[in-house]
């Protein structure tokens, strides 16, 4: 295997304090020709021992090297599972940096911001068409924020009916943010066991009672499986007075093929920064618009973009609204990127996106199912979950992940979902070529052989990085964020 541009991730850089040399200076000014003035005492700091003394070139090279260490979708394959990390076309960046968008002040009068309002209105309409929902809010600033907005609307709807419900059903294949959101909204979380990886009608019938406000489900779920009985599950929840919330993080698998609103789902958040190809994670901010059915539409956050014959406007006159979820109107730059992506792809392109995402996931599955244990036999959608059961030499999922770094790949999601012991979750997305997937699979196959023949290679990995196996628990719980001499 001979990957382009990588031979492991070998990174090394001293701290600025370690680069320091006494007397070195980053500026050169001519001698004073006026009397010197001492700065006010309040502005003089003496609490940083060993403050670094550096030349300009020391500083420039230090930060230039650090800037190249940010592993991301622009620098290599990012096979995270359940957290779509696909390539962001650069035309999206060009569009959101157009002066008319980038320089628009948030306090600009509406009559002078008709272009921006038109874009937001059109994005709302596009998301309605894609998802099958009746109303959209663009405000939430991330997926989890969208979850919060959605569940607040569920609570408002239940309260408006006079219902006193205090429980939310959450399958064991759901995303981890779902129970956190339900608890934040004051609900007791009731776990729902899956059968063969999906939620069954019989299970929901057994759990639904007058205390259940909603079911929060992810579809496709975190095993990469379509919830086969979703329509009947929604029917049962509705018949017992509940609503169905869908985590839309995996919408990438359904684009142009199926619509959550048509399945009976009442409310769902979109991850614009995943499905619609805008910066993600550290490259954010993201955006988490929420789609709702007609009966939840009165509870949407204010304002909502609407239009009349005179033009576009922000509608604040919504007496049943849950209120405002974010300052101004959301992360506008992300909305521009998503609008650009949707318009560039078109209906046919969005469907092709889902088809290629599913095809790539199943290609990885077919390549690796003879080397790794596959806990669920049902066909995958956008992602595939293996386990470490068949790894030889006593090696575990964490050892595999660390060894992948030596091969130049970012590790996939590991130990999630929790229903799979030693889970290895891979979502290649539609962005990756067959050549990239082949290189990744060859690395995975090589590591599986190493586990049986020389397990020390995995247990000592990574070997090609400046630092080896770190104590991750200690690093997370006792971080050292400040240099000490």
Short mmCIF file of C-alpha atoms in Angstrom, two decimals:
data_model
loop_
_atom_site.label_atom_id
_atom_site.label_comp_id
_atom_site.label_asym_id
_atom_site.label_seq_id
_atom_site.Cartn_x
_atom_site.Cartn_y
_atom_site.Cartn_z
CA UNK A 1 0.00 0.00 0.00
CA UNK A 2 1.41 3.39 -1.00
CA UNK A 3 -0.88 6.20 0.05
CA UNK A 4 -0.51 9.67 -1.43
CA UNK A 5 1.02 12.17 0.97
CA UNK A 6 1.08 10.06 4.12
CA UNK A 7 3.45 7.72 5.90
CA UNK A 8 1.77 7.70 9.25
CA UNK A 9 1.03 10.82 11.24
CA UNK A 10 4.43 11.93 12.46
CA UNK A 11 4.11 15.31 14.13
CA UNK A 12 6.59 17.13 16.37
CA UNK A 13 6.70 20.70 17.58
CA UNK A 14 8.16 22.30 20.69
CA UNK A 15 6.17 24.74 22.78
CA UNK A 16 6.90 28.45 22.26
CA UNK A 17 8.47 28.43 25.74
CA UNK A 18 10.89 25.73 24.60
CA UNK A 19 11.83 27.69 21.46
CA UNK A 20 12.69 30.71 23.63
CA UNK A 21 16.25 32.08 23.86
CA UNK A 22 17.28 35.01 26.13
CA UNK A 23 17.48 38.30 24.27
CA UNK A 24 15.71 37.12 21.11
CA UNK A 25 13.16 39.67 19.93
CA UNK A 26 10.32 39.69 17.41
CA UNK A 27 10.54 43.37 16.42
CA UNK A 28 13.19 45.94 15.52
CA UNK A 29 12.44 49.62 16.15
CA UNK A 30 14.80 52.58 15.75
CA UNK A 31 16.16 54.23 18.94
CA UNK A 32 13.77 56.61 20.69
CA UNK A 33 14.11 60.27 19.77
CA UNK A 34 11.54 61.26 22.43
CA UNK A 35 11.49 60.70 26.20
CA UNK A 36 10.47 57.14 27.15
CA UNK A 37 7.21 56.61 29.00
CA UNK A 38 6.57 53.77 31.43
CA UNK A 39 3.24 51.95 30.97
CA UNK A 40 0.67 52.17 33.77
CA UNK A 41 1.40 49.64 36.52
CA UNK A 42 -1.98 47.97 35.99
CA UNK A 43 -0.93 46.98 32.46
CA UNK A 44 2.38 45.38 33.46
CA UNK A 45 2.23 41.59 33.98
CA UNK A 46 4.80 39.67 35.96
CA UNK A 47 2.78 36.47 36.49
CA UNK A 48 4.19 34.49 33.55
CA UNK A 49 7.60 33.13 34.54
CA UNK A 50 9.89 32.47 31.62
CA UNK A 51 7.81 34.50 29.17
CA UNK A 52 9.15 33.35 25.76
CA UNK A 53 11.64 35.52 23.89
CA UNK A 54 11.37 34.76 20.18
CA UNK A 55 12.21 36.11 16.77
CA UNK A 56 9.50 36.75 14.22
CA UNK A 57 10.58 33.78 12.12
CA UNK A 58 10.44 31.50 15.18
CA UNK A 59 6.81 32.51 15.71
CA UNK A 60 5.83 32.34 12.03
CA UNK A 61 7.28 28.86 11.56
CA UNK A 62 5.81 27.59 14.83
CA UNK A 63 2.26 28.56 13.94
CA UNK A 64 2.64 27.57 10.28
CA UNK A 65 3.64 24.05 11.35
CA UNK A 66 0.75 23.84 13.81
CA UNK A 67 -1.70 25.02 11.15
CA UNK A 68 -0.87 21.98 9.00
CA UNK A 69 -1.70 19.49 11.76
CA UNK A 70 -5.44 19.91 11.66
CA UNK A 71 -6.51 16.56 10.25
CA UNK A 72 -9.80 16.99 8.43
CA UNK A 73 -11.74 16.13 5.32
CA UNK A 74 -9.54 18.44 3.27
CA UNK A 75 -6.42 16.47 4.22
CA UNK A 76 -7.53 12.85 4.37
CA UNK A 77 -10.24 10.21 4.72
CA UNK A 78 -12.32 10.78 7.84
CA UNK A 79 -14.27 7.56 8.39
CA UNK A 80 -16.26 8.52 11.48
CA UNK A 81 -19.50 6.66 11.92
CA UNK A 82 -22.81 8.30 12.83
CA UNK A 83 -21.24 11.70 12.34
CA UNK A 84 -21.19 12.39 8.61
CA UNK A 85 -17.88 14.00 7.68
CA UNK A 86 -18.02 14.52 3.95
CA UNK A 87 -16.11 16.93 1.76
CA UNK A 88 -17.37 20.52 1.65
CA UNK A 89 -17.25 21.88 -1.93
CA UNK A 90 -15.37 25.17 -2.06
CA UNK A 91 -18.11 26.87 -4.07
CA UNK A 92 -20.08 26.91 -0.79
CA UNK A 93 -17.32 29.04 0.73
CA UNK A 94 -17.25 31.37 -2.26
CA UNK A 95 -20.99 31.96 -1.96
CA UNK A 96 -21.04 32.69 1.78
CA UNK A 97 -18.13 35.13 1.40
CA UNK A 98 -19.88 37.27 -1.21
CA UNK A 99 -19.89 40.82 0.23
CA UNK A 100 -23.70 41.03 0.11
CA UNK A 101 -23.88 38.11 2.55
CA UNK A 102 -20.64 38.35 4.54
CA UNK A 103 -20.88 42.10 5.21
CA UNK A 104 -24.59 42.17 5.99
CA UNK A 105 -25.13 43.70 9.43
CA UNK A 106 -27.67 41.80 11.57
CA UNK A 107 -29.47 45.05 12.36
CA UNK A 108 -29.96 45.91 8.69
CA UNK A 109 -33.62 46.92 8.10
CA UNK A 110 -35.63 44.12 6.51
CA UNK A 111 -36.41 46.15 3.40
CA UNK A 112 -32.66 46.42 2.75
CA UNK A 113 -31.98 42.72 3.42
CA UNK A 114 -34.45 41.17 0.99
CA UNK A 115 -31.79 39.00 -0.68
CA UNK A 116 -30.75 37.38 2.60
CA UNK A 117 -34.37 36.86 3.66
CA UNK A 118 -35.18 35.37 0.26
CA UNK A 119 -32.32 32.88 0.66
CA UNK A 120 -33.55 31.88 4.13
CA UNK A 121 -37.13 31.50 2.86
CA UNK A 122 -36.00 29.38 -0.06
CA UNK A 123 -33.87 27.21 2.24
CA UNK A 124 -36.92 26.67 4.46
CA UNK A 125 -38.93 25.60 1.40
CA UNK A 126 -36.14 23.31 0.19
CA UNK A 127 -35.92 21.60 3.58
CA UNK A 128 -39.70 21.15 3.62
CA UNK A 129 -39.59 19.47 0.23
CA UNK A 130 -36.64 17.26 1.16
CA UNK A 131 -38.09 16.13 4.51
CA UNK A 132 -41.87 16.22 4.04
CA UNK A 133 -42.50 18.58 6.97
CA UNK A 134 -44.91 21.53 7.04
CA UNK A 135 -42.87 24.08 8.98
CA UNK A 136 -39.17 24.89 9.44
CA UNK A 137 -37.12 26.98 11.82
CA UNK A 138 -33.56 27.86 10.80
CA UNK A 139 -32.53 29.27 14.17
CA UNK A 140 -30.83 26.46 16.15
CA UNK A 141 -27.05 26.70 16.04
CA UNK A 142 -26.21 22.97 16.09
CA UNK A 143 -27.80 19.54 16.01
CA UNK A 144 -28.16 19.22 19.77
CA UNK A 145 -29.57 22.75 19.88
CA UNK A 146 -32.11 21.65 17.30
CA UNK A 147 -33.00 18.68 19.50
CA UNK A 148 -33.64 21.07 22.36
CA UNK A 149 -35.88 23.26 20.17
CA UNK A 150 -37.77 20.20 18.94
CA UNK A 151 -38.39 18.75 22.39
CA UNK A 152 -39.43 22.15 23.76
CA UNK A 153 -42.06 22.22 21.02
CA UNK A 154 -43.17 18.71 21.98
CA UNK A 155 -43.53 19.82 25.59
CA UNK A 156 -45.42 22.98 24.56
CA UNK A 157 -47.80 20.91 22.42
CA UNK A 158 -48.50 18.49 25.26
CA UNK A 159 -49.05 21.33 27.73
CA UNK A 160 -51.39 23.11 25.30
CA UNK A 161 -53.55 19.96 25.33
CA UNK A 162 -53.51 19.89 29.11
CA UNK A 163 -51.51 16.65 29.14
CA UNK A 164 -49.26 15.88 32.10
CA UNK A 165 -46.67 13.59 30.57
CA UNK A 166 -43.22 13.10 32.01
CA UNK A 167 -41.51 10.29 30.06
CA UNK A 168 -39.66 9.98 26.75
CA UNK A 169 -38.87 6.65 25.09
CA UNK A 170 -35.35 6.37 23.62
CA UNK A 171 -34.07 3.25 21.80
CA UNK A 172 -30.70 1.74 22.69
CA UNK A 173 -29.56 2.55 19.13
CA UNK A 174 -30.18 6.30 19.50
CA UNK A 175 -27.58 9.05 19.50
CA UNK A 176 -26.15 9.98 22.89
CA UNK A 177 -27.48 13.52 22.79
CA UNK A 178 -31.10 12.29 22.76
CA UNK A 179 -31.36 11.24 26.44
CA UNK A 180 -29.46 14.37 27.45
CA UNK A 181 -31.95 16.57 25.59
CA UNK A 182 -34.95 14.74 27.05
CA UNK A 183 -33.55 15.14 30.58
CA UNK A 184 -32.80 18.83 29.94
CA UNK A 185 -36.47 19.30 29.07
CA UNK A 186 -37.50 17.69 32.36
CA UNK A 187 -38.42 14.23 31.09
CA UNK A 188 -37.62 10.84 32.55
CA UNK A 189 -35.80 8.70 29.97
CA UNK A 190 -37.20 5.22 29.34
CA UNK A 191 -34.79 2.93 27.41
CA UNK A 192 -36.24 0.96 24.49
CA UNK A 193 -34.47 -2.33 23.69
CA UNK A 194 -34.04 -3.05 19.98
CA UNK A 195 -34.54 -6.46 18.37
CA UNK A 196 -32.16 -7.44 15.59
CA UNK A 197 -31.02 -3.82 15.59
CA UNK A 198 -34.40 -2.11 15.13
CA UNK A 199 -37.35 -1.01 17.23
CA UNK A 200 -40.42 -3.24 17.00
CA UNK A 201 -44.09 -2.31 17.19
CA UNK A 202 -44.66 -4.80 19.99
CA UNK A 203 -41.98 -3.19 22.16
CA UNK A 204 -43.46 0.28 21.72
CA UNK A 205 -46.98 -1.01 22.41
CA UNK A 206 -45.71 -2.44 25.67
CA UNK A 207 -44.05 0.81 26.77
CA UNK A 208 -46.58 3.43 25.66
CA UNK A 209 -48.88 4.75 28.37
CA UNK A 210 -50.49 8.04 29.39
CA UNK A 211 -47.19 9.28 30.83
CA UNK A 212 -45.17 9.10 27.60
CA UNK A 213 -44.78 12.43 25.81
CA UNK A 214 -42.67 11.25 22.89
CA UNK A 215 -40.43 8.69 21.28
CA UNK A 216 -37.00 9.98 20.21
CA UNK A 217 -35.67 7.76 17.44
CA UNK A 218 -32.78 7.94 15.00
CA UNK A 219 -33.49 6.73 11.47
CA UNK A 220 -31.38 5.24 9.98
CA UNK A 221 -30.17 4.30 13.43
CA UNK A 222 -26.62 4.20 14.77
CA UNK A 223 -26.18 0.63 13.50
CA UNK A 224 -26.70 1.96 9.97
CA UNK A 225 -30.04 0.14 9.77
CA UNK A 226 -33.33 1.54 8.51
CA UNK A 227 -36.06 1.33 11.15
CA UNK A 228 -38.21 -1.17 9.25
CA UNK A 229 -41.37 -0.65 11.31
CA UNK A 230 -41.17 3.14 11.61
CA UNK A 231 -44.62 3.85 10.11
CA UNK A 232 -46.39 1.43 12.47
CA UNK A 233 -44.27 2.62 15.42
CA UNK A 234 -45.38 6.20 14.71
CA UNK A 235 -49.00 5.08 14.49
CA UNK A 236 -48.86 3.40 17.89
CA UNK A 237 -47.24 6.44 19.52
CA UNK A 238 -49.86 8.78 18.00
CA UNK A 239 -52.76 6.55 19.06
CA UNK A 240 -51.55 6.78 22.66
CA UNK A 241 -51.22 10.59 22.57
CA UNK A 242 -47.48 10.85 22.01
CA UNK A 243 -45.29 12.45 19.35
CA UNK A 244 -42.29 11.09 17.46
CA UNK A 245 -39.01 13.00 17.36
CA UNK A 246 -36.42 11.92 14.79
CA UNK A 247 -32.71 12.62 15.11
CA UNK A 248 -31.84 13.75 11.60
CA UNK A 249 -28.08 13.28 11.87
CA UNK A 250 -28.23 10.33 9.48
CA UNK A 251 -30.42 11.99 6.84
CA UNK A 252 -27.54 11.59 4.38
CA UNK A 253 -28.81 8.05 3.69
CA UNK A 254 -32.34 9.13 2.75
CA UNK A 255 -31.90 12.23 0.58
CA UNK A 256 -34.22 12.13 -2.43
CA UNK A 257 -35.37 8.59 -1.58
CA UNK A 258 -37.55 8.78 1.54
CA UNK A 259 -38.97 11.64 3.64
CA UNK A 260 -39.26 11.43 7.44
CA UNK A 261 -42.46 13.49 7.40
CA UNK A 262 -44.11 10.87 5.17
CA UNK A 263 -43.19 8.15 7.68
CA UNK A 264 -45.33 9.77 10.39
CA UNK A 265 -42.54 11.57 12.24
CA UNK A 266 -43.65 14.84 13.86
CA UNK A 267 -40.43 16.74 14.40
CA UNK A 268 -36.79 16.36 13.27
CA UNK A 269 -33.61 18.40 13.32
CA UNK A 270 -31.32 18.67 10.31
CA UNK A 271 -27.56 18.86 10.65
CA UNK A 272 -26.76 21.31 7.86
CA UNK A 273 -23.10 20.88 8.79
CA UNK A 274 -23.32 17.16 7.97
CA UNK A 275 -25.97 16.39 5.38
CA UNK A 276 -25.66 19.60 3.44
CA UNK A 277 -21.91 19.89 3.37
CA UNK A 278 -20.95 22.85 5.49
CA UNK A 279 -17.98 22.99 7.90
CA UNK A 280 -18.23 20.57 10.77
CA UNK A 281 -16.87 20.17 14.28
CA UNK A 282 -13.90 22.46 14.83
CA UNK A 283 -14.53 23.99 11.42
CA UNK A 284 -17.99 25.17 12.50
CA UNK A 285 -20.20 26.75 13.57
CA UNK A 286 -22.93 24.38 12.47
CA UNK A 287 -26.65 24.79 12.12
CA UNK A 288 -29.53 22.61 13.27
CA UNK A 289 -32.81 23.70 11.64
CA UNK A 290 -35.91 21.83 12.79
CA UNK A 291 -38.81 20.58 10.68
CA UNK A 292 -42.26 20.02 12.20
CA UNK A 293 -45.67 18.68 11.25
CA UNK A 294 -48.62 21.06 10.83
CA UNK A 295 -49.86 20.64 14.41
CA UNK A 296 -46.47 21.69 15.83
CA UNK A 297 -46.03 24.63 13.45
CA UNK A 298 -47.63 27.22 15.83
CA UNK A 299 -44.90 26.45 18.38
CA UNK A 300 -41.91 27.18 16.11
CA UNK A 301 -39.32 29.62 17.56
CA UNK A 302 -39.70 33.25 16.55
CA UNK A 303 -39.04 34.80 14.15
CA UNK A 304 -39.88 32.71 11.08
CA UNK A 305 -39.11 34.03 7.60
CA UNK A 306 -42.28 34.52 5.54
CA UNK A 307 -43.32 36.53 2.53
CA UNK A 308 -46.21 38.55 1.12
CA UNK A 309 -46.70 40.24 -2.22
CA UNK A 310 -44.62 43.16 -0.85
CA UNK A 311 -41.60 41.03 -0.05
CA UNK A 312 -39.95 38.89 2.63
CA UNK A 313 -40.26 39.60 6.35
CA UNK A 314 -39.56 38.16 9.80
CA UNK A 315 -42.78 36.95 11.39
CA UNK A 316 -42.80 37.65 15.15
CA UNK A 317 -46.58 37.43 15.56
CA UNK A 318 -46.73 33.83 16.75
CA UNK A 319 -48.45 33.73 20.17
CA UNK A 320 -47.85 30.00 20.78
CA UNK A 321 -44.13 30.10 19.93
CA UNK A 322 -41.64 28.58 22.38
CA UNK A 323 -39.73 31.85 22.01
CA UNK A 324 -36.35 32.67 20.59
CA UNK A 325 -33.64 30.00 20.43
CA UNK A 326 -30.70 32.07 19.21
CA UNK A 327 -29.50 35.61 18.79
CA UNK A 328 -30.57 37.14 15.50
CA UNK A 329 -31.54 34.45 12.97
CA UNK A 330 -29.10 31.56 13.38
CA UNK A 331 -25.68 31.01 11.81
CA UNK A 332 -26.40 32.79 8.55
CA UNK A 333 -23.12 31.85 6.84
CA UNK A 334 -23.91 28.16 7.30
CA UNK A 335 -27.38 28.71 5.84
CA UNK A 336 -25.80 30.25 2.73
CA UNK A 337 -23.45 27.27 2.36
CA UNK A 338 -26.32 24.76 2.69
CA UNK A 339 -28.49 26.69 0.22
CA UNK A 340 -25.61 26.69 -2.26
CA UNK A 341 -25.01 22.95 -1.83
CA UNK A 342 -28.70 22.09 -2.33
CA UNK A 343 -29.01 24.31 -5.41
CA UNK A 344 -25.76 23.00 -6.89
CA UNK A 345 -26.78 19.37 -6.42
CA UNK A 346 -30.45 19.65 -7.43
CA UNK A 347 -33.01 16.94 -6.75
CA UNK A 348 -31.19 14.36 -8.86
CA UNK A 349 -27.84 15.12 -7.26
CA UNK A 350 -29.21 14.83 -3.73
CA UNK A 351 -30.67 11.41 -4.51
CA UNK A 352 -27.33 10.39 -6.04
CA UNK A 353 -25.68 11.49 -2.79
CA UNK A 354 -27.71 9.01 -0.77
CA UNK A 355 -27.20 6.23 -3.32
CA UNK A 356 -23.42 6.70 -3.30
CA UNK A 357 -23.26 6.97 0.51
CA UNK A 358 -25.10 3.65 0.83
CA UNK A 359 -23.04 2.04 -1.91
CA UNK A 360 -19.75 3.11 -0.30
CA UNK A 361 -20.78 1.83 3.13
CA UNK A 362 -21.75 -1.52 1.68
CA UNK A 363 -18.52 -1.68 -0.33
CA UNK A 364 -16.54 -1.31 2.91
CA UNK A 365 -18.79 -3.88 4.54
CA UNK A 366 -18.25 -6.41 1.73
CA UNK A 367 -14.47 -5.85 1.76
CA UNK A 368 -14.11 -6.29 5.54
CA UNK A 369 -16.79 -8.76 6.63
CA UNK A 370 -14.39 -11.67 6.17
CA UNK A 371 -11.79 -9.98 8.40
CA UNK A 372 -13.99 -8.45 11.12
CA UNK A 373 -17.02 -9.64 13.03
CA UNK A 374 -20.29 -8.18 11.77
CA UNK A 375 -22.81 -8.26 14.65
CA UNK A 376 -25.92 -7.50 12.55
CA UNK A 377 -26.60 -9.30 9.29
CA UNK A 378 -29.18 -6.84 7.91
CA UNK A 379 -27.91 -4.77 4.98
CA UNK A 380 -26.34 -1.46 5.90
CA UNK A 381 -27.37 1.99 4.76
CA UNK A 382 -24.86 4.82 5.14
CA UNK A 383 -22.62 3.24 7.77
CA UNK A 384 -21.52 -0.19 8.93
CA UNK A 385 -20.67 -1.41 12.43
CA UNK A 386 -18.12 -4.16 13.08
CA UNK A 387 -16.84 -5.45 16.40
CA UNK A 388 -13.47 -6.60 17.72
CA UNK A 389 -14.68 -10.14 18.50
CA UNK A 390 -12.55 -11.75 15.77
CA UNK A 391 -9.37 -9.72 16.37
CA UNK A 392 -6.53 -12.08 17.28
CA UNK A 393 -3.82 -11.78 19.91
CA UNK A 394 -6.14 -10.35 22.54
CA UNK A 395 -6.30 -7.06 20.62
CA UNK A 396 -9.20 -4.70 21.17
CA UNK A 397 -10.97 -1.98 19.23
CA UNK A 398 -8.80 0.73 20.79
CA UNK A 399 -5.64 -1.08 19.59
CA UNK A 400 -7.03 -1.18 16.05
CA UNK A 401 -7.87 2.53 16.16
CA UNK A 402 -4.36 3.45 17.33
CA UNK A 403 -2.73 1.26 14.67
CA UNK A 404 -4.77 2.96 11.92
CA UNK A 405 -2.94 6.17 12.79
CA UNK A 406 0.34 4.50 11.82
CA UNK A 407 -1.22 3.72 8.44
CA UNK A 408 -2.11 7.39 7.99
CA UNK A 409 -5.85 7.16 8.61
CA UNK A 410 -8.02 8.98 11.10
CA UNK A 411 -9.64 6.29 13.30
CA UNK A 412 -13.38 5.63 12.93
CA UNK A 413 -15.89 5.99 15.76
CA UNK A 414 -15.20 3.32 18.37
CA UNK A 415 -17.18 1.76 21.22
CA UNK A 416 -20.42 3.24 19.87
CA UNK A 417 -23.24 2.33 19.62
CA UNK A 418 -23.25 0.78 23.08
CA UNK A 419 -25.38 -2.18 21.95
CA UNK A 420 -22.29 -3.58 20.18
CA UNK A 421 -19.42 -4.66 22.41
CA UNK A 422 -16.13 -3.35 21.00
CA UNK A 423 -17.94 -1.45 18.23
CA UNK A 424 -16.07 -0.13 15.17
CA UNK A 425 -18.38 2.23 13.26
CA UNK A 426 -17.44 3.36 9.76
CA UNK A 427 -19.27 5.90 7.58
CA UNK A 428 -17.33 6.56 4.36
CA UNK A 429 -19.92 9.01 2.91
CA UNK A 430 -20.47 9.54 -0.80
CA UNK A 431 -17.42 11.78 -1.11
CA UNK A 432 -14.78 9.04 -1.19
CA UNK A 433 -13.49 7.28 -4.30
CA UNK A 434 -13.10 3.53 -4.69
CA UNK A 435 -9.32 4.02 -4.57
CA UNK A 436 -9.52 5.67 -1.15
CA UNK A 437 -11.88 2.99 0.17
CA UNK A 438 -9.55 0.27 -1.15
CA UNK A 439 -6.56 1.85 0.62
CA UNK A 440 -8.52 2.07 3.87
CA UNK A 441 -9.74 -1.52 3.59
CA UNK A 442 -6.22 -2.75 2.81
CA UNK A 443 -5.02 -1.06 6.00
CA UNK A 444 -7.84 -2.63 8.01
CA UNK A 445 -7.08 -6.07 6.53
CA UNK A 446 -3.36 -5.66 7.25
CA UNK A 447 -4.12 -4.73 10.85
CA UNK A 448 -6.37 -7.78 11.24
CA UNK A 449 -3.44 -9.97 10.08
CA UNK A 450 -1.03 -8.19 12.41
CA UNK A 451 -3.37 -8.82 15.34
CA UNK A 452 -2.98 -12.56 14.83
CA UNK A 453 0.70 -12.67 13.80
CA UNK A 454 2.29 -9.87 15.85
CA UNK A 455 -0.24 -8.32 18.26
CA UNK A 456 2.44 -6.12 19.81
CA UNK A 457 2.25 -3.91 16.72
CA UNK A 458 -1.30 -3.02 17.71
CA UNK A 459 -0.84 -2.88 21.47
CA UNK A 460 2.12 -0.50 21.17
CA UNK A 461 0.51 1.68 18.51
CA UNK A 462 0.76 4.40 17.46
CA UNK A 463 4.48 4.03 16.72
CA UNK A 464 4.96 6.80 14.14
CA UNK A 465 3.69 9.70 16.20
CA UNK A 466 5.75 11.96 18.47
CA UNK A 467 3.87 10.60 21.46
CA UNK A 468 2.72 7.01 21.78
CA UNK A 469 -0.25 5.58 23.63
CA UNK A 470 -1.61 8.31 25.90
CA UNK A 471 -3.53 7.95 29.14
CA UNK A 472 -6.74 9.32 27.61
CA UNK A 473 -8.74 9.16 30.83
CA UNK A 474 -6.13 11.17 32.70
CA UNK A 475 -5.80 13.62 29.82
CA UNK A 476 -9.56 14.22 29.84
CA UNK A 477 -9.99 14.46 33.61
CA UNK A 478 -6.75 16.17 34.60
CA UNK A 479 -5.78 18.28 31.59
CA UNK A 480 -2.61 20.39 31.79
CA UNK A 481 -3.54 23.45 29.81
CA UNK A 482 -0.78 25.79 31.02
CA UNK A 483 2.97 25.36 30.58
CA UNK A 484 5.02 25.31 33.78
CA UNK A 485 8.84 25.65 33.75
#
